[in-house]
Amino acid sequence: MASHSPRLLSVIRRAFSISSSSLGGVSMVQGASRGIGLEFVKQLLENDDKERVIATCRNPSASTGLIHLKDKFEDRLRILPLDLTVESSIEASALSIKETYGRLNLLINASGILSIPEIIHPETTLNKVEKSSLMLAYEVNAVGPILVIKHMWPLLKEGGGNGTGRSTAVVASLSARVASIGDNRLGGWHSYRSSKTALNQLSKTVSVEFARKKDPITCILLHPGTVDTDLSKPFQRNIPPDKIFSKEFSVQKLLSIINNVKSHDNGKFFAWDGQEIPW
């Protein structure tokens, strides 16, 4: 097989870059079956008619919301199975995205676990802390999202901000204000709180590496507020109605932050209103 000259390879890469730019961005939403993740998929598709979106979740066939969006945006939405607790499924998703698109410009880690009846529930006292709850929360809320970033890293480096209007690719992981150590005045919720704190530290560490290697990627953490979803519904009783946001409102605010992010925001933790949250 004949080898290509460096000049020819440069021309090919430039042509690919121009082609990619004209086609718009490629975004992945991990944890897209319902709630905030599903709303991210919906708004990304509706906001830009050139945007291609990959939606991943553990059991896509069970998500009626994703199936409905696929019917509406058949050519621009791809749905892939991804189980955060099985690293090989994350690798398989990365390979599929590489073969189809060759790049990523945005990765949103939207998955999260707070309570499952008879399995895990927010602790109100140290006496209720159990190893199984801690391990499950860490696996889903911290370990899984970081492994997703690890395997999507080459695709994000390839994509950068190409076709998006941003200067870099963006990794946006959903955290929570309760993850803040400096803001912790109420205690409780040991498993959820500490697992999201772990996600913050892992993401911050990743952002330092991206900067050191001059990768065209900005890594941020986002607090969506208290959103009216299945995750928060059992705990809304003592929250004023005006402090509970719709999925549409929260995602609109979070996408505004993502779309206006700059490279100097790398490693920062933002609330839905754009204010920085203390670690």
Coordinates of C-alpha atoms in Angstrom, one line a residue:
M1 CA 0.0 0.0 0.0
A2 CA 1.4 3.4 -1.0
S3 CA 2.2 5.8 1.7
H4 CA 0.8 9.3 1.6
S5 CA 3.0 12.4 1.8
P6 CA 2.8 14.7 4.8
R7 CA 1.4 17.4 2.6
L8 CA -1.4 15.1 1.3
L9 CA -2.2 14.0 4.8
S10 CA -2.4 17.7 5.9
V11 CA -4.8 18.4 3.0
I12 CA -7.0 15.4 3.9
R13 CA -7.1 16.4 7.6
R14 CA -8.0 20.0 6.6
A15 CA -10.8 18.7 4.3
F16 CA -12.1 16.5 7.1
S17 CA -12.1 19.5 9.5
I18 CA -14.0 21.7 7.1
S19 CA -16.5 18.8 6.4
S20 CA -17.0 18.2 10.1
S21 CA -17.5 21.9 10.8
S22 CA -20.2 22.1 8.1
L23 CA -22.0 19.1 9.6
G24 CA -22.4 20.6 13.1
G25 CA -21.5 19.1 16.4
V26 CA -21.6 15.6 17.8
S27 CA -22.9 15.3 21.4
M28 CA -23.2 12.3 23.7
V29 CA -25.6 12.2 26.6
Q30 CA -24.9 9.4 29.1
G31 CA -27.9 8.6 31.3
A32 CA -30.5 9.6 28.7
S33 CA -33.4 7.3 29.3
R34 CA -35.5 9.8 31.3
G35 CA -35.5 13.0 33.4
I36 CA -32.7 15.6 32.9
G37 CA -30.7 13.3 30.5
L38 CA -33.7 12.8 28.2
E39 CA -34.4 16.5 28.2
F40 CA -30.8 17.2 27.2
V41 CA -31.2 15.0 24.2
K42 CA -34.5 16.7 23.3
Q43 CA -33.2 20.2 23.5
L44 CA -29.9 19.5 21.8
L45 CA -31.8 18.1 18.8
E46 CA -34.4 20.9 18.7
N47 CA -31.9 23.7 19.2
D48 CA -29.7 22.9 16.2
D49 CA -30.8 21.1 13.0
K50 CA -27.2 20.0 12.3
E51 CA -26.5 18.5 15.7
R52 CA -26.0 14.8 15.9
V53 CA -26.7 13.2 19.3
I54 CA -25.8 9.9 20.8
A55 CA -28.0 8.9 23.7
T56 CA -26.9 6.1 26.0
C57 CA -28.6 4.3 28.8
R58 CA -28.6 0.8 30.3
N59 CA -31.8 -0.4 28.6
P60 CA -32.8 1.7 25.5
S61 CA -35.8 -0.4 24.6
A62 CA -37.5 0.5 27.9
S63 CA -37.2 4.3 27.3
T64 CA -40.4 5.4 25.6
G65 CA -39.0 9.0 25.6
L66 CA -36.0 8.0 23.6
I67 CA -38.0 5.9 21.2
H68 CA -40.3 8.9 20.6
L69 CA -37.4 11.2 19.9
K70 CA -35.9 8.6 17.5
D71 CA -39.1 8.6 15.5
K72 CA -38.9 12.4 15.3
F73 CA -35.2 12.8 14.7
E74 CA -34.3 9.5 13.0
D75 CA -31.3 10.7 11.1
R76 CA -29.7 12.7 13.8
L77 CA -30.3 10.6 16.9
R78 CA -28.4 7.4 17.7
I79 CA -29.3 5.3 20.7
L80 CA -26.7 3.0 22.3
P81 CA -26.8 0.7 25.3
L82 CA -24.3 1.6 28.0
D83 CA -24.2 0.2 31.5
L84 CA -22.0 2.4 33.8
T85 CA -21.2 -0.7 35.9
V86 CA -19.8 -2.6 33.0
E87 CA -16.7 -1.0 31.5
S88 CA -16.8 -3.2 28.4
S89 CA -20.1 -1.6 27.4
I90 CA -18.5 1.8 27.7
E91 CA -15.7 0.7 25.5
A92 CA -18.2 -0.7 23.0
S93 CA -20.0 2.6 22.8
A94 CA -16.8 4.5 22.3
L95 CA -15.9 2.2 19.4
S96 CA -19.3 2.6 17.8
I97 CA -19.1 6.4 18.0
K98 CA -15.6 6.4 16.6
E99 CA -16.7 4.2 13.6
T100 CA -19.8 6.4 12.9
Y101 CA -18.7 9.9 13.7
G102 CA -14.9 9.9 14.4
R103 CA -15.2 12.5 17.1
L104 CA -17.2 14.1 20.0
N105 CA -17.7 17.8 20.7
L106 CA -19.8 17.4 23.9
L107 CA -20.1 14.8 26.6
I108 CA -22.8 15.1 29.2
N109 CA -22.7 12.7 32.1
A110 CA -26.3 12.9 33.4
S111 CA -26.7 9.7 35.3
G112 CA -27.2 9.6 39.0
I113 CA -28.6 7.5 41.8
L114 CA -30.1 8.7 45.0
S115 CA -32.7 6.2 46.1
I116 CA -34.0 2.8 45.0
P117 CA -36.8 1.1 47.2
E118 CA -35.3 -1.7 49.3
I119 CA -31.8 -1.0 47.9
I120 CA -30.5 2.5 48.7
H121 CA -32.1 5.5 50.4
P122 CA -30.6 8.8 51.6
E123 CA -29.3 8.3 55.1
T124 CA -30.5 10.7 57.9
T125 CA -28.0 9.4 60.5
L126 CA -24.7 7.6 60.7
N127 CA -26.5 4.6 62.1
K128 CA -28.2 4.0 58.7
V129 CA -25.0 4.1 56.6
E130 CA -24.4 0.8 54.9
K131 CA -21.4 -0.4 52.9
S132 CA -23.6 -1.6 50.0
S133 CA -25.3 1.8 49.7
L134 CA -21.9 3.6 49.7
M135 CA -20.4 1.3 47.1
L136 CA -23.5 1.4 44.7
A137 CA -23.6 5.3 44.9
Y138 CA -19.9 5.5 44.2
E139 CA -20.1 3.1 41.3
V140 CA -22.9 4.9 39.6
N141 CA -22.3 8.5 40.6
A142 CA -18.5 8.7 40.4
V143 CA -16.7 5.7 39.0
G144 CA -18.9 5.2 36.0
P145 CA -18.9 8.8 34.7
I146 CA -15.1 9.0 35.0
L147 CA -14.7 5.7 33.0
V148 CA -17.0 7.2 30.4
I149 CA -14.7 10.3 30.2
K150 CA -11.7 8.0 30.0
H151 CA -13.0 6.1 27.0
M152 CA -14.4 9.1 25.2
W153 CA -11.2 11.1 25.7
P154 CA -9.7 10.4 22.3
L155 CA -12.9 11.3 20.5
L156 CA -13.2 14.6 22.5
K157 CA -9.6 15.4 21.6
E158 CA -10.4 14.8 17.9
G159 CA -13.5 16.9 18.0
G160 CA -12.5 19.9 20.0
G161 CA -14.9 22.8 19.3
N162 CA -15.1 21.9 15.6
G163 CA -18.6 22.7 14.2
T164 CA -19.9 24.1 17.5
G165 CA -18.9 27.7 17.8
R166 CA -17.0 26.8 21.0
S167 CA -13.2 26.9 21.2
T168 CA -13.0 23.4 22.8
A169 CA -14.9 20.2 23.3
V170 CA -16.9 20.2 26.6
V171 CA -17.3 17.5 29.3
A172 CA -20.2 18.5 31.6
S173 CA -21.0 16.1 34.5
L174 CA -24.0 16.6 36.6
S175 CA -23.0 17.0 40.3
A176 CA -25.1 18.5 43.1
R177 CA -24.7 21.4 45.6
V178 CA -24.8 18.8 48.4
A179 CA -21.4 17.6 47.1
S180 CA -19.8 20.8 48.3
I181 CA -17.8 20.3 51.4
G182 CA -17.7 24.0 52.1
D183 CA -21.4 24.3 51.8
N184 CA -22.3 21.2 53.9
R185 CA -24.2 22.6 56.9
L186 CA -27.0 20.0 57.2
G187 CA -25.1 16.7 57.1
G188 CA -26.9 13.5 56.1
W189 CA -27.3 11.8 52.7
H190 CA -23.8 10.3 53.3
S191 CA -23.7 8.0 50.2
Y192 CA -25.1 10.4 47.7
R193 CA -23.3 13.5 49.0
S194 CA -19.9 11.8 49.2
S195 CA -20.2 10.0 45.9
K196 CA -20.9 13.4 44.1
T197 CA -18.0 14.9 46.0
A198 CA -15.8 12.1 44.6
L199 CA -17.1 12.9 41.1
N200 CA -16.1 16.5 41.7
Q201 CA -12.5 15.5 42.7
L202 CA -12.1 13.1 39.9
S203 CA -13.4 15.6 37.3
K204 CA -11.1 18.3 38.7
T205 CA -8.2 16.0 38.4
V206 CA -9.1 15.1 34.9
S207 CA -9.4 18.8 34.0
V208 CA -5.8 19.4 35.3
E209 CA -4.5 16.7 33.0
F210 CA -6.4 18.1 30.0
A211 CA -4.9 21.5 30.6
R212 CA -1.4 20.1 31.1
K213 CA -1.5 18.2 27.9
K214 CA -3.1 21.2 26.1
D215 CA -6.1 19.0 25.0
P216 CA -8.9 21.1 23.4
I217 CA -11.3 20.0 26.1
T218 CA -13.0 21.9 28.9
C219 CA -14.3 19.9 31.8
I220 CA -16.9 21.3 34.1
L221 CA -19.4 20.2 36.8
L222 CA -23.0 21.4 36.9
H223 CA -25.6 21.6 39.7
P224 CA -29.1 21.6 38.0
G225 CA -31.0 22.8 41.0
T226 CA -33.9 20.8 42.5
V227 CA -35.6 19.5 39.4
D228 CA -39.0 17.8 39.2
T229 CA -37.8 14.3 38.3
D230 CA -38.2 10.8 39.6
L231 CA -34.9 11.2 41.4
S232 CA -36.1 14.2 43.5
K233 CA -39.8 13.5 43.8
P234 CA -39.7 11.6 47.1
F235 CA -37.9 14.5 48.7
Q236 CA -39.8 17.6 47.5
R237 CA -42.2 17.9 50.4
N238 CA -40.2 20.5 52.4
I239 CA -39.0 22.5 49.3
P240 CA -40.9 25.7 48.3
P241 CA -42.7 25.2 45.0
D242 CA -40.8 28.1 43.4
K243 CA -37.5 26.3 44.2
I244 CA -38.5 23.2 42.2
F245 CA -37.6 23.6 38.6
S246 CA -39.0 21.9 35.5
K247 CA -36.7 19.8 33.4
E248 CA -37.1 22.2 30.5
F249 CA -36.0 25.2 32.6
S250 CA -33.0 23.5 34.2
V251 CA -31.7 22.1 31.0
Q252 CA -32.1 25.4 29.2
K253 CA -30.0 27.1 31.9
L254 CA -27.4 24.3 31.9
L255 CA -27.0 24.3 28.1
S256 CA -26.5 28.1 28.2
I257 CA -23.6 27.5 30.5
I258 CA -22.2 24.8 28.3
N259 CA -22.6 26.8 25.1
N260 CA -20.8 29.8 26.6
V261 CA -18.0 28.0 28.4
K262 CA -14.5 29.2 27.9
S263 CA -11.2 27.4 28.3
H264 CA -10.5 29.3 31.6
D265 CA -13.7 27.6 33.0
N266 CA -11.9 24.2 32.9
G267 CA -12.2 22.5 36.3
K268 CA -15.0 24.7 37.6
F269 CA -18.2 23.8 39.4
F270 CA -21.3 25.9 38.4
A271 CA -24.9 26.1 39.6
W272 CA -27.7 26.3 37.2
D273 CA -27.6 30.1 37.3
G274 CA -23.9 30.3 36.4
Q275 CA -22.7 31.0 39.9
E276 CA -19.6 29.1 41.0
I277 CA -20.1 26.7 43.9
P278 CA -17.3 26.3 46.5
W279 CA -15.7 22.9 46.7

